[in-house]
């Protein structure tokens, strides 16, 4: 259990760090793209690919981060009236019967794609683009594994999420 | 009734139960379809090889360049929120109107219009308005009804006033549906619908709503309102006069930002993603200059950066800076040197602002929030594509198409039914879910019926906004409830928004009667006739 705690908090902080770096890269590469294009009339395919790759990795990894913060949207029309016990029961049900099947199936279905992408070290679709698309694609099975790790943590920890999420930020986080 | 429709009914019922149970919606709309599909496959009624396409769909979402704008716009909104720009605007506006009750109401409306135009994060806007302006509004003698209703309603403007996240996602979905619809009826080269078209189409309806709200405030205060005593407490502290300096420093930056972001998209110069990048850069500057730790040097640098940015726009758009790095030789003209200098200053200003915000811990907080909100949005997009895969696997799309075609009242009957479904779904689901579940199903059918796609999109956006405002389940009301004082009863909040719901319906009626209000501007800008 202790060990599992450690793994889960490492996953959460690791994902947070990685996503932060990806977001910084995304923002600054997009700003540079705009400045280069409109001021200097040049564009670099590799720069576009950097922005696209960091976006792809960011949005898929951020799903794990949101799950760890318990920030995925819920419909709380009835949730407010439920007891803590039944709330946890529902979350456990969701993890057992929705999260596990979804991500194990994703892992299963995406596997051939990933093997293929690695076998040719798949790069950008554009000629002259950036190499390393296979790494970006590998984020999907990685996310599947991480989600199952975080899901198991919530299951084992009696329905508590790795990062406490106070209500205030939950209201702010919703669009 | 075929066996597939039984499975479909089971899917819909269990889906609704799962969503209402309060589990994360993302897990419900992806997991339940898998479970049902597995059961059906056990009876031989579902072909599991359907799922093989799912990873490709996820990869398709991951490299959709249009969606890059989403995390950028989220970042922009979160940064603006954290930099307290809105608060300052509200306080100055209130003083400008001399703290008169209706003046306060108008200032809430104007500030939320500006905020809506720059961020589009509904929850945060309502929470902010509720915390800051509700006490002031009540103190100044505005009726509770008007205050509460106005805050809820104007807080939702972010959905309709561009650039809004709703319109970007809607643009993605509508253009797919429109192309599919046109191909189904034999038009193999339809004009694509762009996000820019939707932005252009939403401007007049958005301003129409603001105008109608303002008219309601006016009528309410003039004729309906019980004459309130203005003197209570507020007349005592005579407001300081608003200096031009304050107005310039607080209002000008966000307004310039809105104009540049929107203008770039509408003029067809920049893609939404590029405009969003400009927005983030501008917001970094605004947030840095508004942060408490801003030093004089930083402020000077930011000002230089802003001036350089405008200098660059002038130089480039009038062709003084003849720069084309793609050509081999570059003549060293004054314009070229100036442009290089200015772009370096601008880059330095952006980087130092980001660094300052990082030191002040504003940046890391905003980034964490951006990541968590993007995770939420994209989880739903991915999960919804799973749901629609299974729904199509059971032949649900054909069933929906048949149902819509059987409705009385030709195309208007079908449109009304779709709008009603979206309205009802708006009670229990967030807009992302609705857009990604409903539009792929009904969009191709509706858009084959000779409606203007931009008009449909704006009607859907308005409809969603109305649904968010409608008691008892409107999301806006939940947000407001969370910050409203306990003395304001929930039933009073419900009553307070009813006039605004009526205004929304009136606005939709006006758009039905005069579709040109939506279609005129996109056609003017792009010359597209659908």
Coordinates of N, CA and C in Angstrom, one line a residue, chain A residues 10-157:
Chain A
X10 N 4.2 9.7 -7.6 CA 5.2 9.9 -8.6 C 4.6 10.1 -10.0
X11 N 3.6 9.3 -10.3 CA 2.9 9.4 -11.6 C 2.3 10.8 -11.7
X12 N 1.6 11.2 -10.6 CA 0.9 12.5 -10.7 C 1.9 13.6 -10.9
X13 N 2.9 13.6 -10.1 CA 3.8 14.8 -10.2 C 4.6 14.7 -11.5
X14 N 4.9 13.5 -11.9 CA 5.6 13.3 -13.2 C 4.8 13.9 -14.4
X15 N 3.5 13.5 -14.4 CA 2.7 13.9 -15.4 C 2.5 15.4 -15.4
X16 N 2.4 16.0 -14.2 CA 2.2 17.4 -14.0 C 3.5 18.1 -14.6
X17 N 4.7 17.6 -14.3 CA 5.9 18.3 -14.8 C 5.9 18.2 -16.3
X18 N 5.7 17.0 -16.8 CA 5.8 16.8 -18.3 C 4.8 17.7 -19.0
X19 N 3.6 17.7 -18.5 CA 2.5 18.6 -19.1 C 2.9 20.0 -19.1
X20 N 3.5 20.5 -17.9 CA 3.9 21.9 -17.8 C 4.9 22.2 -18.9
X21 N 5.9 21.3 -19.0 CA 7.0 21.6 -20.0 C 6.3 21.6 -21.4
X22 N 5.4 20.6 -21.7 CA 4.8 20.6 -23.0 C 4.0 21.8 -23.3
X23 N 3.3 22.3 -22.2 CA 2.5 23.5 -22.4 C 3.4 24.7 -22.7
X24 N 4.5 24.8 -22.0 CA 5.4 25.9 -22.3 C 6.0 25.8 -23.7
X25 N 6.4 24.6 -24.1 CA 6.9 24.5 -25.5 C 5.8 24.8 -26.5
X26 N 4.6 24.4 -26.2 CA 3.4 24.7 -27.1 C 3.2 26.2 -27.3
X27 N 3.2 26.9 -26.1 CA 2.9 28.3 -26.2 C 4.0 29.0 -26.9
X28 N 5.3 28.7 -26.5 CA 6.3 29.5 -27.2 C 6.6 29.1 -28.6
X29 N 6.3 27.9 -28.9 CA 6.5 27.5 -30.4 C 5.4 28.2 -31.2
X30 N 4.2 28.2 -30.7 CA 3.1 28.9 -31.4 C 3.4 30.4 -31.6
X31 N 3.8 31.0 -30.5 CA 4.1 32.4 -30.6 C 5.3 32.7 -31.6
X32 N 6.3 31.8 -31.6 CA 7.4 32.0 -32.6 C 6.9 31.8 -34.0
X33 N 6.0 30.8 -34.2 CA 5.4 30.5 -35.5 C 4.8 31.8 -36.0
X34 N 3.9 32.4 -35.2 CA 3.2 33.6 -35.6 C 4.2 34.7 -35.9
X35 N 5.1 34.9 -35.0 CA 6.1 36.1 -35.3 C 6.9 35.8 -36.6
X36 N 7.4 34.6 -36.7 CA 8.2 34.3 -37.9 C 7.3 34.4 -39.2
X37 N 6.1 34.0 -39.1 CA 5.3 34.0 -40.3 C 4.9 35.4 -40.7
X38 N 4.5 36.2 -39.8 CA 3.9 37.5 -40.1 C 5.0 38.6 -40.2
X39 N 6.1 38.4 -39.5 CA 7.1 39.4 -39.6 C 8.2 39.1 -40.7
X40 N 8.6 37.8 -40.6 CA 9.7 37.5 -41.5 C 9.4 36.6 -42.7
X41 N 8.0 36.3 -42.8 CA 7.6 35.5 -43.9 C 8.3 34.2 -44.1
X42 N 8.7 33.6 -43.0 CA 9.2 32.2 -43.1 C 8.4 31.3 -42.2
X43 N 8.4 30.0 -42.6 CA 7.8 29.0 -41.7 C 8.7 27.8 -41.7
X44 N 8.8 27.2 -40.6 CA 9.6 26.0 -40.5 C 8.7 24.8 -40.2
X45 N 8.7 23.8 -41.1 CA 7.9 22.6 -40.8 C 8.2 22.0 -39.5
X46 N 9.5 22.0 -39.2 CA 9.9 21.3 -37.9 C 9.3 22.1 -36.7
X47 N 9.2 23.4 -36.8 CA 8.6 24.2 -35.7 C 7.1 23.8 -35.6
X48 N 6.4 23.8 -36.7 CA 5.0 23.4 -36.7 C 4.8 22.0 -36.1
X49 N 5.8 21.1 -36.4 CA 5.7 19.8 -35.9 C 5.9 19.8 -34.4
X50 N 6.9 20.6 -33.9 CA 7.1 20.7 -32.5 C 5.8 21.1 -31.8
X51 N 5.2 22.2 -32.3 CA 3.9 22.6 -31.7 C 2.9 21.5 -31.7
X52 N 2.7 20.8 -32.8 CA 1.7 19.8 -33.0 C 2.0 18.6 -32.0
X53 N 3.3 18.2 -32.0 CA 3.6 17.1 -31.1 C 3.4 17.4 -29.7
X54 N 3.8 18.6 -29.3 CA 3.6 18.9 -27.8 C 2.2 19.0 -27.5
X55 N 1.4 19.5 -28.5 CA -0.1 19.6 -28.2 C -0.6 18.2 -28.1
X56 N -0.3 17.3 -29.0 CA -0.8 15.9 -28.9 C -0.5 15.2 -27.6
X57 N 0.8 15.3 -27.2 CA 1.2 14.7 -26.0 C 0.6 15.3 -24.8
X58 N 0.5 16.7 -24.9 CA -0.1 17.4 -23.7 C -1.6 17.0 -23.5
X59 N -2.4 17.0 -24.5 CA -3.8 16.8 -24.3 C -4.1 15.3 -23.8
X60 N -3.3 14.4 -24.3 CA -3.6 13.0 -23.9 C -3.1 12.8 -22.5
X61 N -1.9 13.4 -22.2 CA -1.4 13.2 -20.8 C -2.2 13.9 -19.8
X62 N -2.8 15.1 -20.2 CA -3.5 15.9 -19.3 C -4.7 15.1 -18.7
X63 N -5.2 14.1 -19.5 CA -6.3 13.3 -19.0 C -6.0 12.6 -17.7
X64 N -4.7 12.1 -17.7 CA -4.3 11.5 -16.4 C -4.2 12.5 -15.3
X65 N -3.7 13.7 -15.6 CA -3.5 14.7 -14.6 C -4.9 15.1 -14.0
X66 N -5.9 15.3 -14.9 CA -7.2 15.7 -14.4 C -7.8 14.6 -13.6
X67 N -7.6 13.3 -14.0 CA -8.1 12.2 -13.2 C -7.5 12.2 -11.8
X68 N -6.2 12.4 -11.7 CA -5.5 12.4 -10.4 C -6.0 13.5 -9.5
X69 N -6.4 14.7 -10.1 CA -7.0 15.8 -9.3 C -8.4 15.6 -9.1
X70 N -9.0 14.5 -9.6 CA -10.5 14.3 -9.5 C -11.2 15.5 -10.2
X71 N -10.7 16.0 -11.3 CA -11.2 17.2 -11.9 C -12.1 16.9 -13.1
X72 N -12.3 15.6 -13.4 CA -13.2 15.3 -14.6 C -14.6 15.6 -14.2
X73 N -15.3 16.2 -15.2 CA -16.7 16.7 -14.9 C -17.6 15.6 -14.4
X74 N -18.4 15.9 -13.5 CA -19.5 15.0 -13.1 C -20.8 15.8 -13.1
X75 N -21.9 15.0 -13.2 CA -23.2 15.7 -13.1 C -23.6 15.6 -11.7
X76 N -23.6 16.7 -11.0 CA -23.8 16.6 -9.5 C -25.2 17.0 -9.1
X77 N -26.2 16.7 -10.0 CA -27.6 17.0 -9.6 C -28.0 16.2 -8.4
X78 N -27.6 14.9 -8.4 CA -28.0 14.0 -7.3 C -26.8 13.8 -6.4
X79 N -25.6 14.0 -6.9 CA -24.4 13.7 -6.1 C -24.4 14.4 -4.8
X80 N -24.9 15.6 -4.8 CA -24.9 16.4 -3.5 C -25.6 15.7 -2.4
X81 N -26.6 14.9 -2.8 CA -27.5 14.3 -1.8 C -27.0 12.9 -1.4
X82 N -26.0 12.4 -2.1 CA -25.5 11.1 -1.8 C -24.6 11.1 -0.6
X83 N -24.6 10.0 0.2 CA -23.7 9.9 1.3 C -22.2 9.7 0.8
X84 N -21.3 10.0 1.6 CA -19.9 9.8 1.2 C -19.6 8.3 0.8
X85 N -20.3 7.4 1.5 CA -20.1 6.0 1.2 C -20.6 5.7 -0.2
X86 N -21.8 6.2 -0.5 CA -22.3 5.8 -1.9 C -21.5 6.5 -3.0
X87 N -21.0 7.8 -2.7 CA -20.2 8.4 -3.7 C -19.0 7.6 -4.0
X88 N -18.3 7.0 -2.9 CA -17.1 6.2 -3.2 C -17.5 4.9 -3.9
X89 N -18.6 4.4 -3.5 CA -19.1 3.1 -4.2 C -19.2 3.4 -5.7
X90 N -19.8 4.5 -6.0 CA -20.0 4.8 -7.5 C -18.7 5.0 -8.2
X91 N -17.8 5.7 -7.5 CA -16.5 5.9 -8.1 C -15.8 4.5 -8.3
X92 N -15.9 3.6 -7.3 CA -15.3 2.3 -7.5 C -15.9 1.6 -8.7
X93 N -17.2 1.7 -8.7 CA -17.9 1.0 -9.9 C -17.4 1.6 -11.2
X94 N -17.3 2.9 -11.2 CA -16.8 3.5 -12.5 C -15.4 3.0 -12.9
X95 N -14.6 2.9 -11.9 CA -13.2 2.5 -12.2 C -13.2 1.0 -12.7
X96 N -13.9 0.2 -11.9 CA -13.9 -1.3 -12.2 C -14.5 -1.5 -13.6
X97 N -15.7 -0.9 -13.8 CA -16.4 -1.4 -15.0 C -16.3 -0.4 -16.2
X98 N -15.8 0.8 -16.0 CA -15.6 1.7 -17.1 C -14.1 2.0 -17.4
X99 N -13.4 2.3 -16.4 CA -12.0 2.7 -16.6 C -11.2 1.5 -17.1
X100 N -11.2 0.4 -16.3 CA -10.4 -0.7 -16.7 C -10.7 -1.3 -18.1
X101 N -12.0 -1.5 -18.4 CA -12.3 -2.0 -19.8 C -11.8 -1.0 -20.9
X102 N -12.2 0.3 -20.7 CA -11.8 1.2 -21.7 C -10.3 1.2 -22.0
X103 N -9.5 1.4 -20.9 CA -8.1 1.5 -21.2 C -7.4 0.2 -21.5
X104 N -7.9 -0.9 -21.0 CA -7.3 -2.1 -21.4 C -7.6 -2.4 -22.9
X105 N -8.8 -2.1 -23.3 CA -9.2 -2.2 -24.7 C -8.3 -1.3 -25.6
X106 N -8.2 -0.1 -25.2 CA -7.3 0.9 -25.9 C -5.9 0.3 -26.1
X107 N -5.4 -0.2 -25.0 CA -4.1 -0.8 -25.0 C -4.0 -1.9 -26.1
X108 N -5.1 -2.8 -26.1 CA -5.1 -3.9 -26.9 C -5.2 -3.5 -28.4
X109 N -6.1 -2.5 -28.7 CA -6.4 -2.1 -30.1 C -5.2 -1.3 -30.6
X110 N -4.6 -0.5 -29.8 CA -3.6 0.4 -30.3 C -2.2 -0.3 -30.5
X111 N -2.1 -1.5 -29.9 CA -0.8 -2.2 -29.9 C -0.2 -2.4 -31.3
X112 N -1.0 -2.9 -32.2 CA -0.4 -3.1 -33.6 C 0.1 -1.8 -34.2
X113 N -0.7 -0.7 -34.0 CA -0.2 0.6 -34.5 C 1.1 1.0 -33.9
X114 N 1.2 0.8 -32.6 CA 2.5 1.2 -31.9 C 3.7 0.4 -32.4
X115 N 3.4 -1.0 -32.5 CA 4.5 -1.8 -33.0 C 5.0 -1.4 -34.4
X116 N 4.0 -1.1 -35.2 CA 4.3 -0.6 -36.6 C 5.1 0.7 -36.5
X117 N 4.6 1.6 -35.7 CA 5.2 3.0 -35.7 C 6.6 2.8 -35.2
X118 N 6.9 2.0 -34.2 CA 8.3 1.8 -33.7 C 9.1 1.1 -34.8
X119 N 8.5 0.2 -35.5 CA 9.3 -0.6 -36.4 C 9.9 0.2 -37.5
X120 N 9.2 1.3 -37.9 CA 9.7 2.2 -39.0 C 10.2 3.5 -38.4
X121 N 10.2 3.6 -37.0 CA 10.5 4.9 -36.4 C 9.7 6.0 -37.1
X122 N 8.4 5.9 -37.1 CA 7.6 6.8 -37.8 C 7.9 8.3 -37.5
X123 N 8.0 9.1 -38.5 CA 8.2 10.5 -38.4 C 7.0 11.3 -38.9
X124 N 7.2 12.6 -39.1 CA 6.1 13.5 -39.5 C 5.6 13.0 -40.8
X125 N 4.3 13.3 -41.0 CA 3.6 13.0 -42.3 C 4.2 13.9 -43.4
X126 N 4.6 15.1 -43.1 CA 5.1 16.0 -44.1 C 6.6 15.6 -44.4
X127 N 6.9 15.8 -45.6 CA 8.4 15.6 -45.9 C 9.1 16.7 -45.3
X128 N 10.3 16.4 -44.7 CA 11.0 17.5 -44.1 C 10.5 17.9 -42.7
X129 N 9.6 17.1 -42.2 CA 9.1 17.4 -40.9 C 9.9 16.7 -39.8
X130 N 9.5 16.8 -38.6 CA 10.2 16.3 -37.5 C 10.1 14.8 -37.3
X131 N 11.2 14.2 -36.9 CA 11.1 12.7 -36.6 C 10.5 12.6 -35.3
X132 N 10.2 11.3 -34.9 CA 9.8 11.1 -33.6 C 8.3 11.0 -33.3
X133 N 7.5 10.9 -34.4 CA 6.0 10.7 -34.2 C 5.7 9.5 -33.4
X134 N 6.6 8.4 -33.6 CA 6.3 7.2 -32.9 C 6.3 7.4 -31.4
X135 N 7.1 8.3 -30.9 CA 7.1 8.6 -29.5 C 5.8 9.3 -29.0
X136 N 5.3 10.2 -29.9 CA 4.1 10.9 -29.6 C 3.0 9.8 -29.5
X137 N 3.0 9.0 -30.5 CA 1.9 7.9 -30.6 C 2.0 7.0 -29.3
X138 N 3.2 6.8 -28.9 CA 3.3 5.9 -27.7 C 2.7 6.5 -26.5
X139 N 2.5 7.8 -26.5 CA 1.8 8.4 -25.3 C 0.5 7.7 -25.0
X140 N -0.2 7.3 -26.1 CA -1.6 6.7 -25.8 C -1.5 5.5 -25.0
X141 N -0.7 4.4 -25.4 CA -0.6 3.3 -24.5 C -0.1 3.7 -23.1
X142 N 0.9 4.6 -23.1 CA 1.4 5.1 -21.8 C 0.3 5.6 -20.9
X143 N -0.6 6.5 -21.5 CA -1.7 7.0 -20.8 C -2.6 5.9 -20.3
X144 N -2.9 4.9 -21.1 CA -3.7 3.8 -20.7 C -3.2 3.1 -19.5
X145 N -1.9 2.9 -19.5 CA -1.3 2.2 -18.3 C -1.4 3.1 -17.1
X146 N -1.0 4.4 -17.3 CA -1.0 5.3 -16.1 C -2.4 5.5 -15.5
X147 N -3.4 5.5 -16.4 CA -4.8 5.7 -15.9 C -5.2 4.4 -15.1
X148 N -4.7 3.2 -15.5 CA -5.1 2.1 -14.8 C -4.3 2.1 -13.4
X149 N -3.1 2.6 -13.4 CA -2.4 2.7 -12.1 C -3.1 3.6 -11.2
X150 N -3.5 4.8 -11.7 CA -4.2 5.8 -10.9 C -5.6 5.3 -10.4
X151 N -6.2 4.5 -11.4 CA -7.5 3.9 -11.0 C -7.3 2.9 -9.9
X152 N -6.3 2.1 -10.0 CA -6.1 1.1 -8.9 C -5.8 1.8 -7.6
X153 N -5.1 3.0 -7.7 CA -4.8 3.7 -6.4 C -6.1 4.1 -5.8
X154 N -7.0 4.7 -6.6 CA -8.3 5.1 -6.0 C -9.1 3.9 -5.4
X155 N -9.0 2.8 -6.1 CA -9.7 1.6 -5.7 C -9.2 1.2 -4.3
X156 N -7.8 1.1 -4.3 CA -7.2 0.6 -3.0 C -7.3 1.5 -1.9
X157 N -7.4 2.8 -2.3 CA -7.4 3.8 -1.2 C -8.8 4.3 -0.8

